Each structure stands twice: as structure tokens, then as C-alpha cells.
Coordinates of C-alpha atoms in Angstrom, one line a residue:
X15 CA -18.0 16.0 -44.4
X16 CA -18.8 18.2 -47.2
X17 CA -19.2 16.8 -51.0
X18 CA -18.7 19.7 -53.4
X19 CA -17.5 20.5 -57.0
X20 CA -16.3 23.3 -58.6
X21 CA -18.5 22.7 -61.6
X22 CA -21.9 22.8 -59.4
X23 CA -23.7 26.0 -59.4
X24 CA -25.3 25.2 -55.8
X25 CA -22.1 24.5 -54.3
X26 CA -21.7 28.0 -53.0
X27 CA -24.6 28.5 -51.0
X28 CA -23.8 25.1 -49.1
X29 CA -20.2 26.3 -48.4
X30 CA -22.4 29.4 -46.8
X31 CA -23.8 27.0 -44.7
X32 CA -21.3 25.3 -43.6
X33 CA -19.7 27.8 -42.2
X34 CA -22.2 29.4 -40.6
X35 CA -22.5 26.1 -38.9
X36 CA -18.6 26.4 -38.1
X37 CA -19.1 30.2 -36.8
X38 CA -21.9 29.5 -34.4
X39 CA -19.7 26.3 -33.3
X40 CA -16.2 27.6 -32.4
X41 CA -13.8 24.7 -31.7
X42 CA -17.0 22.1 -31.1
X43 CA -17.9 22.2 -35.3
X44 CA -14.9 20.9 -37.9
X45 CA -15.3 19.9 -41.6
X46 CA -13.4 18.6 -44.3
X47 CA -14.7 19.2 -47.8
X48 CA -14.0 16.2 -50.2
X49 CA -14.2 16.3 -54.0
X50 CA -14.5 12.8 -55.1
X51 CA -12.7 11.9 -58.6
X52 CA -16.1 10.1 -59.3
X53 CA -18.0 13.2 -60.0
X54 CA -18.7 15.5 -62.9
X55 CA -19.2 18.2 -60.9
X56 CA -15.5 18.2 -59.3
X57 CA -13.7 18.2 -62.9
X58 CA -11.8 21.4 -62.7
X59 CA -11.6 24.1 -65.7
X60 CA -9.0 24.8 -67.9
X61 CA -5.8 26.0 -66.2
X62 CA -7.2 25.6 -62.7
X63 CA -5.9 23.8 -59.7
X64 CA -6.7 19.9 -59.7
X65 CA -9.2 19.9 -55.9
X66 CA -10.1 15.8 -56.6
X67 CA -9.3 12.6 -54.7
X68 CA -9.7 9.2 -55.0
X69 CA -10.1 8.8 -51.6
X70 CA -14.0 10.3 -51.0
X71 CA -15.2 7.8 -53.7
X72 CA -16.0 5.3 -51.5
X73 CA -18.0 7.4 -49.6
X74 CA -19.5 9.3 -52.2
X75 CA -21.3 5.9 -54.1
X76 CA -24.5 4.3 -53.3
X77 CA -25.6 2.5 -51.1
X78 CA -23.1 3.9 -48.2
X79 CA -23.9 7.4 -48.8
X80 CA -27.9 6.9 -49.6
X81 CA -30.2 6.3 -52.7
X82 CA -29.1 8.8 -54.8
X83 CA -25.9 11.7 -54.7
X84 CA -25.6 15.1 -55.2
X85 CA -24.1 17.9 -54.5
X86 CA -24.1 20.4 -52.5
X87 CA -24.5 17.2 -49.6
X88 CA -22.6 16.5 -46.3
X89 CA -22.6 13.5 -43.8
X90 CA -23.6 15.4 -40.6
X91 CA -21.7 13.4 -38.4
X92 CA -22.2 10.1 -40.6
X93 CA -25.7 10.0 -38.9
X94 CA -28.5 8.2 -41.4
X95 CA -31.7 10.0 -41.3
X96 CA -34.5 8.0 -42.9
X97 CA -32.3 6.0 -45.4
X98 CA -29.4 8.4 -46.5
X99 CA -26.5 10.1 -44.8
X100 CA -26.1 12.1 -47.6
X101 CA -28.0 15.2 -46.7
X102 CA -29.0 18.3 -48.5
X103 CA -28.0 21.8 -47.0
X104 CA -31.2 22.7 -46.2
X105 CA -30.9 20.2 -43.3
X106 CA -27.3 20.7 -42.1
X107 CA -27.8 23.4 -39.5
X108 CA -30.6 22.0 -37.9
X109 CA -29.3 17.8 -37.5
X110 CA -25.9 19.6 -36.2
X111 CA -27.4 21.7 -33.5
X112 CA -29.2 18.7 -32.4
X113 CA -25.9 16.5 -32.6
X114 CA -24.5 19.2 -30.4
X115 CA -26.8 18.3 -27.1
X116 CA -25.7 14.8 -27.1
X117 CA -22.9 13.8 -24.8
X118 CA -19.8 12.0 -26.5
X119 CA -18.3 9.3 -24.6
X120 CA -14.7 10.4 -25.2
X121 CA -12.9 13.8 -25.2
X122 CA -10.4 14.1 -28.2
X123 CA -7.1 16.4 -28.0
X124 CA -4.4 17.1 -30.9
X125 CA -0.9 18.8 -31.2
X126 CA 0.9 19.1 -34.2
X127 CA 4.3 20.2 -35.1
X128 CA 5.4 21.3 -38.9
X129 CA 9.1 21.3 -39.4
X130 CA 9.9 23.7 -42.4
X131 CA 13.6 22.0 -42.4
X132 CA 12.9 18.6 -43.0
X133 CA 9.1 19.1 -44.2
X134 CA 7.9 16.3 -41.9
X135 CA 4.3 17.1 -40.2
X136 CA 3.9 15.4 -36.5
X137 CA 0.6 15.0 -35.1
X138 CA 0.0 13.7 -31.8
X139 CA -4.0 12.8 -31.1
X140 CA -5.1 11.8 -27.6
X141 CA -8.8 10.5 -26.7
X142 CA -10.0 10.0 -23.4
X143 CA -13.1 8.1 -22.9
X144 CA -15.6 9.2 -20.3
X145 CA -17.9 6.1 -21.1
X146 CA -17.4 2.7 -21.9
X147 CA -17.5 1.7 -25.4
X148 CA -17.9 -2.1 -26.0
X149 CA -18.0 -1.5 -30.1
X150 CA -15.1 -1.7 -32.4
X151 CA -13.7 2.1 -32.4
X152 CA -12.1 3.5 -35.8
X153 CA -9.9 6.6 -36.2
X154 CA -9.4 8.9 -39.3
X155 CA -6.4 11.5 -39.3
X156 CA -6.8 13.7 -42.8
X157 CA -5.4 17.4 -44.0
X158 CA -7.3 20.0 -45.4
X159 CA -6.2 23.1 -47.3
X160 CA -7.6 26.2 -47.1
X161 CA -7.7 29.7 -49.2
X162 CA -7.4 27.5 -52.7
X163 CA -8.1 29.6 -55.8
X164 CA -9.9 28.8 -58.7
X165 CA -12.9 29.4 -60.6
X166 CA -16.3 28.1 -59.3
X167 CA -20.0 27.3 -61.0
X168 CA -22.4 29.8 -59.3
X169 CA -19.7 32.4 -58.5
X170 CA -18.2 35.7 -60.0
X171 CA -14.6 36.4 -60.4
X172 CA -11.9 34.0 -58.7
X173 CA -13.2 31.8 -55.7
X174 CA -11.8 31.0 -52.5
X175 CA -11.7 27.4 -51.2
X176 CA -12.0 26.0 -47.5
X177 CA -11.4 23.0 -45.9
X178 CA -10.4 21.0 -49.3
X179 CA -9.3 17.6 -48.6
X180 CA -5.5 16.8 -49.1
X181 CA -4.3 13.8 -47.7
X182 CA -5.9 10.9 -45.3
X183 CA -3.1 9.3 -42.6
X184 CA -4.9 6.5 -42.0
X185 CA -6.6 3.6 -44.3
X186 CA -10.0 3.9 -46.2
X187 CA -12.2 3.2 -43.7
X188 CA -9.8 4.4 -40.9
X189 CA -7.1 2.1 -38.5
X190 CA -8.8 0.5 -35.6
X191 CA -7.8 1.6 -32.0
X192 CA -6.4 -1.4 -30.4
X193 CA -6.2 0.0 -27.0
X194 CA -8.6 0.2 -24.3
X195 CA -11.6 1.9 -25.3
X196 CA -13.5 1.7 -21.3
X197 CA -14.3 4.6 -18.9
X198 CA -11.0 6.1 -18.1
X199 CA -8.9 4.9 -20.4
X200 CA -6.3 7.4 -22.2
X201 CA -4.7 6.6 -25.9
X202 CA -1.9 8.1 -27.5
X203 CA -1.7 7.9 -31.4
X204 CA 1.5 9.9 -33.1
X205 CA 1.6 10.1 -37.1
X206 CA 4.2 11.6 -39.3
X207 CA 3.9 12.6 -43.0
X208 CA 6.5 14.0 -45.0
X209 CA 5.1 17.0 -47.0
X210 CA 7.9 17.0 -49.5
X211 CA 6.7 17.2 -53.5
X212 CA 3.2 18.0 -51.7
X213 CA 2.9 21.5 -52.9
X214 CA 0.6 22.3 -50.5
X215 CA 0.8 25.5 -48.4
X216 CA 1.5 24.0 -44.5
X217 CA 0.6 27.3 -43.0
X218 CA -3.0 26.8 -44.5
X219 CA -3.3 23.3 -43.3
X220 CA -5.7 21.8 -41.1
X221 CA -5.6 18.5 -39.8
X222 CA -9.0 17.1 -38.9
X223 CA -8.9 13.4 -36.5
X224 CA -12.5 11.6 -35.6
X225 CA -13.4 8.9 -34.1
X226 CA -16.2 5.8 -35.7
X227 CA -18.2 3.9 -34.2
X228 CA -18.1 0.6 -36.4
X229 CA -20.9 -0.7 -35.3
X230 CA -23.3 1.9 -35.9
X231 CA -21.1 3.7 -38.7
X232 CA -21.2 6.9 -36.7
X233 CA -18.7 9.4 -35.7
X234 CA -18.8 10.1 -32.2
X235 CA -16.4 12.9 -31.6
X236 CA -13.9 14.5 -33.6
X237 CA -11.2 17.4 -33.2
X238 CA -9.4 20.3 -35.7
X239 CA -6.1 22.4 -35.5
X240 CA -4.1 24.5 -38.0
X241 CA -1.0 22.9 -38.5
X242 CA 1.5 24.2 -36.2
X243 CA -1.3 24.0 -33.7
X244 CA -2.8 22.5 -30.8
X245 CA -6.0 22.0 -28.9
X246 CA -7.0 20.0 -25.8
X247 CA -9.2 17.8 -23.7
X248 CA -10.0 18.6 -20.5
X249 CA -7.6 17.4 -18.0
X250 CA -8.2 14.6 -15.3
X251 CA -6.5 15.0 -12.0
X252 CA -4.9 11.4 -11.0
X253 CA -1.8 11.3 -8.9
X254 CA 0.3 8.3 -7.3
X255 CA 2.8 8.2 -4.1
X256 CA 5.3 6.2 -3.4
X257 CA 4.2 4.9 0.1
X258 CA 0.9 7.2 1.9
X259 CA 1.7 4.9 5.4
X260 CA 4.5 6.2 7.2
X261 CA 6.4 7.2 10.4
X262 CA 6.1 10.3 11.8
X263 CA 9.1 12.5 11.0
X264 CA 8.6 10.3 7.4
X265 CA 8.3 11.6 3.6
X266 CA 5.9 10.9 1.1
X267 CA 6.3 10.9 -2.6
X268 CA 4.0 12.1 -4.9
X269 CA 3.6 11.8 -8.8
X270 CA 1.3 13.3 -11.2
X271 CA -0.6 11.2 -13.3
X272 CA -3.2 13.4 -14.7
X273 CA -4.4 13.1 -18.2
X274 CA -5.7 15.8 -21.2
X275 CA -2.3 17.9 -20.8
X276 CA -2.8 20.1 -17.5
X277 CA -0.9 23.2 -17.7
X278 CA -1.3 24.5 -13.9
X279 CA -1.2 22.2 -11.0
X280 CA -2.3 23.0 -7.5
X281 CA -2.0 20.6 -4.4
X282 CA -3.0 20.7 -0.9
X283 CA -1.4 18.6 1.4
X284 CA -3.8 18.2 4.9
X285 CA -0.7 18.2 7.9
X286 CA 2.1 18.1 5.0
X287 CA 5.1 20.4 5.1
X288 CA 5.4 21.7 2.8
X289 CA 1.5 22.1 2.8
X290 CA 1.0 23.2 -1.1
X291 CA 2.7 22.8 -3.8
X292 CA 2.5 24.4 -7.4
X293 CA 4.9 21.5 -9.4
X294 CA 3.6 19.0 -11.3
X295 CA 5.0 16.1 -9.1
X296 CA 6.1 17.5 -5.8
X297 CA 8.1 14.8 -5.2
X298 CA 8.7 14.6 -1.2
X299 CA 6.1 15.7 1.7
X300 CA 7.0 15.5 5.0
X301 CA 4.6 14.6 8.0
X302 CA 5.7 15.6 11.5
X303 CA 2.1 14.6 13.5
X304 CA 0.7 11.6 13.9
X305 CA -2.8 11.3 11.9
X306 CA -4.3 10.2 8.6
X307 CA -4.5 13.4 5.9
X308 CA -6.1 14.4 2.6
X309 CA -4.4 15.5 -0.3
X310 CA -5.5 17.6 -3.4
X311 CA -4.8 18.1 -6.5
X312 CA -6.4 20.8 -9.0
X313 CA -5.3 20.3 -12.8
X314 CA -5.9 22.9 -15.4
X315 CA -5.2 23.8 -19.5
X316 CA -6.8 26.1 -21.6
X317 CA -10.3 23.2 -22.1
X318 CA -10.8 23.4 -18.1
X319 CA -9.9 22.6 -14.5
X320 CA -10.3 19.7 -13.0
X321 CA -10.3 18.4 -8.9
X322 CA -9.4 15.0 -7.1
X323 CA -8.9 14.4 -3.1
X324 CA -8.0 11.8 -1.4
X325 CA -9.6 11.2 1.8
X326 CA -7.3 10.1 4.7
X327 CA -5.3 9.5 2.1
X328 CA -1.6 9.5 4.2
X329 CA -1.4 7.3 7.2
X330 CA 1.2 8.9 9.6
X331 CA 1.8 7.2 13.1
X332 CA 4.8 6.6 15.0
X333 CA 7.9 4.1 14.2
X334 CA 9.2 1.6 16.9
X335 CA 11.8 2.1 19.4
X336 CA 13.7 -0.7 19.4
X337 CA 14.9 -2.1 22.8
X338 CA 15.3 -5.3 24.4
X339 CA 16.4 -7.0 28.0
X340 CA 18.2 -10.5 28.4
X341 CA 17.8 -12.5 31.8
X342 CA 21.7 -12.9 31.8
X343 CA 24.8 -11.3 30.2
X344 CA 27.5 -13.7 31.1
X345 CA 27.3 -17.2 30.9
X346 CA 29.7 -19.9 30.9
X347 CA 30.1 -22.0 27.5
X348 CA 27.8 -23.5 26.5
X349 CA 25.3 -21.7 28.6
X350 CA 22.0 -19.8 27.2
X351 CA 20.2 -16.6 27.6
X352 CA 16.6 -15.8 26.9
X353 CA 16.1 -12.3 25.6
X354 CA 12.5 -10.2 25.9
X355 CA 11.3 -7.6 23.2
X356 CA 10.6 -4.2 25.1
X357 CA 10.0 -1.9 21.9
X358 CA 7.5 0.6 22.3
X359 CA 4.9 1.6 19.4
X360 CA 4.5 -1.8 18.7
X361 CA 6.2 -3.7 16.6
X362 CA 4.5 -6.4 14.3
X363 CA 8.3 -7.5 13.0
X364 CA 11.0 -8.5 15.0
X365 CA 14.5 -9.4 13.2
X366 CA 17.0 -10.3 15.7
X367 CA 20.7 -11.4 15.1
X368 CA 22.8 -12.8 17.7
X369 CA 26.6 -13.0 17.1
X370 CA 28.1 -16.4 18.2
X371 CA 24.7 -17.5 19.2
X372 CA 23.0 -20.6 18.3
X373 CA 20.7 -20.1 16.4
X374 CA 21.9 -17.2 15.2
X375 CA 19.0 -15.4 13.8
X376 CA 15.7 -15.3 15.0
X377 CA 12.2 -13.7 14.1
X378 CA 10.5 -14.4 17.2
X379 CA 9.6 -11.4 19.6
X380 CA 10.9 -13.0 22.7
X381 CA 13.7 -15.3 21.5
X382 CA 14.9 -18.0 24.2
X383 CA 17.4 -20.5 25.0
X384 CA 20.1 -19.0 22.5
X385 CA 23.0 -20.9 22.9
X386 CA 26.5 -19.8 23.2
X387 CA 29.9 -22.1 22.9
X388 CA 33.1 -20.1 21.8
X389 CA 34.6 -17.5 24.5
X390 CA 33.9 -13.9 23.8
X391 CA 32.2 -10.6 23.8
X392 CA 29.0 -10.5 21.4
X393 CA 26.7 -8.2 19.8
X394 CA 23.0 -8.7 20.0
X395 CA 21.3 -6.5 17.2
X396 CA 17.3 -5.9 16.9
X397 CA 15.5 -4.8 14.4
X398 CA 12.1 -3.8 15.2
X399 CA 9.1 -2.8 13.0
X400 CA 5.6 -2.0 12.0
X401 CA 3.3 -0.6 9.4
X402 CA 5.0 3.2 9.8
X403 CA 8.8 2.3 10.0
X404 CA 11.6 -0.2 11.4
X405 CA 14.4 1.1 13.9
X406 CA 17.6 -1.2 14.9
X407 CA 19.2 -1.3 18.3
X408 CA 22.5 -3.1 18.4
X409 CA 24.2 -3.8 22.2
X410 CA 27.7 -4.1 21.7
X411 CA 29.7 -6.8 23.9
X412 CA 26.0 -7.5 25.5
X413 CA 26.9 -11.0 25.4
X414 CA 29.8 -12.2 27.6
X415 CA 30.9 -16.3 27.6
X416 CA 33.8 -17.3 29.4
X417 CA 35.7 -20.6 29.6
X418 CA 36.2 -21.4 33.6
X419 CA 33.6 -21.3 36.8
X420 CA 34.6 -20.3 40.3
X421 CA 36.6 -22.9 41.4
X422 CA 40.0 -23.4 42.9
X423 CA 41.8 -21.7 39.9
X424 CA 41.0 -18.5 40.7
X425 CA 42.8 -18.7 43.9
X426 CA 45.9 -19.9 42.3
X427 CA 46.1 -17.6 40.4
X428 CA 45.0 -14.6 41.8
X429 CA 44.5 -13.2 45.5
X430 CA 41.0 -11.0 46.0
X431 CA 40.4 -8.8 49.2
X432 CA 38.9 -7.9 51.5
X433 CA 36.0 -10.1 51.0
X434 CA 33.7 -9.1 52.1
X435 CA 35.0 -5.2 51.2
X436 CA 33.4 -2.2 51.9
X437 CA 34.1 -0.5 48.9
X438 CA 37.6 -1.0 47.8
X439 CA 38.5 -4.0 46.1
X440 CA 42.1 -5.6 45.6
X441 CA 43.1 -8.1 43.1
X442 CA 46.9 -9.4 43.3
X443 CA 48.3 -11.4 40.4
X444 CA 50.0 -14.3 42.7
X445 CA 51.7 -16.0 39.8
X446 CA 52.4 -12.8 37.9
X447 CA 49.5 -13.6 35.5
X448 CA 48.4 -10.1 33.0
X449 CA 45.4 -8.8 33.4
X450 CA 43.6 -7.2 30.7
X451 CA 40.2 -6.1 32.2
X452 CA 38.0 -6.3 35.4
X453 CA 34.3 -6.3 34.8
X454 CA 31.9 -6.6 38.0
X455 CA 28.4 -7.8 37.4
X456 CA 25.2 -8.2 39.5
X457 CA 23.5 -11.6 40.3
X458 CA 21.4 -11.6 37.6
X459 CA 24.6 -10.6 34.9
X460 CA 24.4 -7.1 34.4
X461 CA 27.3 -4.9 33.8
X462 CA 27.4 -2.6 36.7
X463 CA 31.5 -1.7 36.4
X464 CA 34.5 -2.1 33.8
X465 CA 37.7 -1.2 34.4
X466 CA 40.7 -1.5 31.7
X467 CA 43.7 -3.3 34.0
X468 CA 46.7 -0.8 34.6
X469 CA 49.7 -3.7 34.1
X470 CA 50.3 -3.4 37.5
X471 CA 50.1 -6.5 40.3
X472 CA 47.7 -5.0 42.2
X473 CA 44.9 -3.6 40.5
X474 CA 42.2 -1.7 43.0
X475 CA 38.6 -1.5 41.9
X476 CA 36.2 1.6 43.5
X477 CA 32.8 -0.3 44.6
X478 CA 31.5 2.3 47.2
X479 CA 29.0 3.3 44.4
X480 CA 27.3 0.4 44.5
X481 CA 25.0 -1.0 46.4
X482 CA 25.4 -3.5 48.8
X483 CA 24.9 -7.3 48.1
X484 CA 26.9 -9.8 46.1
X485 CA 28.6 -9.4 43.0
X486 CA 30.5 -11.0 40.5
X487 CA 33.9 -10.5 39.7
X488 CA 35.2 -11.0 36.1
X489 CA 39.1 -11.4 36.0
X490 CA 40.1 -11.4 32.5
X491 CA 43.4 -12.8 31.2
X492 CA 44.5 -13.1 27.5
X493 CA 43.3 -16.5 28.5
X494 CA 40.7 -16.9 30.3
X495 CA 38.3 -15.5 32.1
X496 CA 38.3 -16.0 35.8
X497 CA 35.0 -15.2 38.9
X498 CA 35.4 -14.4 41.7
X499 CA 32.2 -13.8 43.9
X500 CA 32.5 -10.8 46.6
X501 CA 30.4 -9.5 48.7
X502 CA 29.9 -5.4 49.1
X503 CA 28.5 -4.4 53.0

């Protein structure tokens, strides 16, 4: 921060200096050059353009600037050496190459965007801290101009201006970042100024932002652009997915979170498909083999590259079958059935819903005595899970309930032979009662055969593909449901 006049014969050779400084410190060395209102040395002569602020003054005064001012002088990064941060040229060059070993704890970016239509200037600023900073953090946002004309003490002819201070965007002593200022953290400050009545030339603008440390009154990094332009931090790879655990067959999600404004993105996905990827979020990755896989991601703009990977970061393994068993199908009313879990890939989560049981949900693996008291056909459905996916398995009709044992009824109503058959089976409606459907079933209630009824009297069932043994006949009526229990030799 350079303190000059146009009425001070020295002034010249420090604005030699300076950018020298600048020239051997491409994009790491900016400067504003203030000429404070409360100076002799910045009143400007006859006819000439008007360079002074208000605004410098209260750096330019004693005691914040030193025991005594004058000019040529510059604040080399705010820095006090001895008692003064007002500093003579003869110092400049060597204070700033030592202030350029020092790490900064943040990483500054801008972008700004100058809108001839409307006249309105956008800036964008973005800092990224690569340290923790526990002190209050200030920020100042200012315009320079450059390629000003006027006369000048100590100079022949016309004389050519840089880096003249125009306008500050933020408060006196700058506007306090209120966000996050720890190891990692990103902020995002946007300002707008409308140029209009300005009569400053934009497409000789600057606009200089740095950050203070309160605490110890100095700056700690700061960044430049011509307006129009931009400049950037380094980029940080970060990404995010939507779920890394899942079935095989599965898809994961991924999202690009990087920070500093990565222009390039390169990804590596370990057993993915597809296995890179050149978009900034990818979006879904499929895994067909069971395993746990890195993933990638290489970030670059114009201020460097930057690499992250995630170790093991995908979890694939296998989703459950579902399947179950039930020691019966058929009971009478008000009979029960216990059901068993045989899923494979095991399941942690069973869901299972049983239609006109009692209860009728359960969460149990191996659900028992489920009741059931209304005639009917019902549907058992099980929904089985784990960490990598669910799958549901729903049995129609597993469930059948009727309404009458094997008792005399049966043989009033309908006539069953032979018994015992060898293979064909005849069932007469004696009392001319419709049948709607046979269904045999084994001891233990399976389904082994189901045969729609034809209308006729006589309906003949084919049992030579069974085995031999004793079955149970299912006669069933609009009614009713009838057994009948045969034997197959």
C-alpha cells in the first residue's frame, strides 16, 4: 500500500520500485497506491486530474502508520518493523521478498464481471483457509485505476499513473468475515458497485481484496484482477455419494464437492463401470462384483491440480433372496401356521405381512402361531434385507383356511373313489352340489395338484404322478370347502 503525491519530487523513483517489486512477483505481488486528502504533497496542479481520497487518511496519520509520514512510503504487508509500518523505499524490496517465504494460512480467489449496459461491477472473492485462524479476520475489497495522466514533481513532460486508488467496497477498517475461518473452511463474498457518474475508465480497473489479521494488524494474503477478470485458488478435490454400501448389480452416486473452481475433473472408479469418468459429478456407477473399491478424483484450474482417494471407499456385496417355508398351508379356522425365514445372503431385516393373519404383520425372522379365522386363499409377502439391499417374495394363495373337517358331510354330499386309487381319482356330486376347484395336498399341507372343476358330475383327477402315500383332498364349493383323505398305492 503505496502513499504518494503528485507534488513529491521522490515519488517517482518509489513508483520504480514498486514495480519492480510487482515484475519480479507476477500474480503473488499487488498494490494499491493511495493519495490521502491529508497531504500537501497529493494537492494536484492547476487543470489536472483530482488523484485524492479521504479514505487513506486514516491510515496515513500517526500513531497507526508510525512516528512520523512521508512520502514516497508503503505498508509492506501492514507489517511494523521497529515501531513504524510506514516504510521508506529503500526497504520495500527487501521486507517483500522476505514476506514472500512465509506460508499464508488461506488461499484467496476473485472473478469479476463489468457490465457496460447497466454499469454495475460484480466481484465474487473466495478464500480458503489451509490453517486455522482463531483471530478476528477482516476483509478489504477496493479499485484502482491505472494509466491516469497528469503532471508529477520529479518528472518531465506528462506522467503516467498506476494503481491509483478509486473506491473502497467495504468499511474503513474493512467488514469482518463472519463465517468459519478453520482449516478447510471455504467463504464466498459477492459485492456490486454501480460505476455510473464514476468517470473512471472500467477497462483500466483493478480490483485489489486482502485479508487482516485484527489481532496483529497484518495482512495475511491478498489477491488482484483487471476488471473483467479472474484469478484462482488452487482447487481441493472433495466429493460426496449418495450411498458407497450397496448390492451387487447396485449404483452409486457421486457429487463433486471440490473447492477453488476446478476446471478439469478426472475420476477413477476401482471395479466401477463405467471405470473413469471426465464430468464433474458422474452421477451413477455401477458395481457388478462383490468387493470394497477406491475411487479418485483429480481436480484442476489454471492455480493447480489437486488429488483425493478414498480407500475401500464402496462397499459392494450381495442383496438377499427372499424365501420362506410354512409347516402347513391349509388349516381349518381358526387354526395357525408357523412360517421359517430361508433367505440366503443373510438378512439382518425381516418385514413380513400376512393377509387375513392374526397378527398381521410381523418383524420376526421366524414368525409363529399366526392365526387365521375367515375362509380363504391368502398371500404371505416377505421382505427381506441387509446392509447391501432388500428383495420381497410374495406367495400367492399360500395360505388356505377352510370352514368344515372330514366328517360325515363330505359323504353326503359327494361320493370319492376308488379309495384307495391307483392313480385315477373320481369325485361324484351326489346332491348335484357345483364344484369350483379340487386341490390335493400332502400330509404336511403342501400343494401338490389343482385342478379348475369342468361343471360336470363327475370330475376325474390324474394322481399317477404322485407318489404313493396319503393325501388330502380339497373339494371346493361356492360354499365350503370339503376333505376328503385318500390313499394313492
Amino acid at each position: 500500500e503505496e502513499f504518494t503525491g503528485v507534488s513529491c519530487p521522490n515519488c517517482p523513483a518509489g513508483h520504480t520500485t514498486l514495480a519492480n517489486i510487482l515484475a519480479a512477483n507476477p500474480d503473488r505481488a499487488f498494490a494499491v497506491a493511495y493519495h490521502p486528502s491529508n497531504s500537501s504533497f497529493t494537492t494536484p496542479y492547476p487543470g489536472d486530474p483530482d488523484f485524492r481520497r479521504t479514505y487513506p487518511n486514516a491510515f496515513y496519520s500517526t500513531p497507526y502508520c508510525g512516528s512520523s509520514r512521508f512520502m514516497p512510503s508503503a505498508f509492506i504487508q501492514r507489517r511494523i518493523y521497529g515501531a513504524d509500518r510506514l516504510q521508506s523505499r529503500t526497504v520495500w524490496a527487501n521486507y517483500a521478498n522476505t514476506i514472500m517465504t512465509e506460508a499464508s494460512p488461506a488461499n484467496m480467489g476473485m472473478a469479476t464481471t463489468y457490465s457496460m449496459m447497466n454499469q454495475i461491477l460484480y466481484i465474487t472473492v473466495e478464500i480458503y483457509y489451509t490453517d486455522d485462524m482463531t483471530d478476528d479476520n477482516h476483509i478489504y475489497v477496493m479499485l484502482s485505476e491505472n494509466d491516469l495522466v497528469s503532471q508529477q514533481s520529479g518528472a518531465s513532460g506528462p506522467y503516467t499513473h498506476k494503481h491509483t486508488f478509486r473506491e473502497a467496497f467495504v468499511g474503513q477498517w474493512g467488514d469482518l468475515i463472519t463465517e468459519p475461518t478453520t482449516q478447510g473452511s471455504l467463504v464466498t463474498l459477492e459485492y456490486e458497485w454501480n460505476t455510473a457518474g464514476s468517470g473512471y475508465a472500467m477497462s483500466n480497473c483493478e480490483v485489489l481484496a486482502f485479508i487482516e489479521n485484527q489481532a496483529t494488524g497484518e495482512i495475511i494474503t491478498g489477491v488482484g484482477v483487471h476488471v473483467g477478470d479472474q484469478t484462482y485458488i488452487e482447487p481441493t478435490a472433495a466429493f460426496s455419494v449418495e450411498d458407497n454400501t450397496i448390492g451387487v448389480g447396485g449404483q452409486a452416486i457421486f457429487t463433486d464437492e471440490s473447492t477453488g473452481g476446478p476446471a478439469t475433473w478426472e475420476w477413477t472408479f476401482e471395479g466401477g463401470d463405467p471405470a473413469t469418468s471426465t464430468w464433474p459429478s458422474p452421477g451413477a456407477i455401477t458395481y457388478n462384483t462383490p468387493g470394497q473399491y477406491d475411487v479418485t478424483l483429480t481436480v484442476t484450474n489454471p492455480a493447480g491440480t489437486n488429488t483425493t482417494t478414498m480407500t475401500n471407499f464402496v462397499d459392494v456385496d450381495y442383496a438377499p433372496v427372499a424365501d420362506f417355508s410354512a409347516n402347513v398351508t391349509y388349516v381349518n379356522v381358526g387354526g395357525s401356521v408357523d412360517f421359517t425365514d430361508v433367505s440366503i445372503n443373510s438378512p439382518t431385516v425381516w418385514e413380513w405381512t400376512f393377509e387375513g393373519g392374526t397378527p398381521e404383520t410381523s418383524s420376526d425372522q421366524n414368525p409363529v402361531g399366526i392365526t387365521y379365522n375367515s375362509m380363504g386363499s391368502y398371500d404371505v409377502v416377505l421382505v427381506a434385507t441387509n446392509e447391501y439391499g432388500s428383495d420381497t417374495l410374495t406367495r400367492d394363495d399360500f395360505i388356505d383356511v377352510g370352514n368344515i373337517g372330514i366328517d360325515e358331510s363330505t359323504q353326503q354330499l359327494f361320493s370319492v373313489y376308488p379309495n384307495p386309487s391307483n392313480g385315477n381319482l373320481y369325485i361324484k356330486s351326489v346332491q348335484h352340489t357345483y364344484v369350483q376347484e379340487i386341490v390335493v395336498r400332502s400330509l404336511n399341507g403342501q400343494l401338490v395338484l389343482s385342478q379348475k372343476a369342468d361343471g360336470s358330475i363327475i370330475q376325474k383327477l390324474d394322481l399317477s404322478s404322485l407318489n404313493t402315500g396319503m393325501y388330502f383332498v380339497e373339494i371346493r364349493t361356492a360354499d365350503a370347502v370339503y376333505l376328503e383323505k385318500v390313499i394313492l398305492k
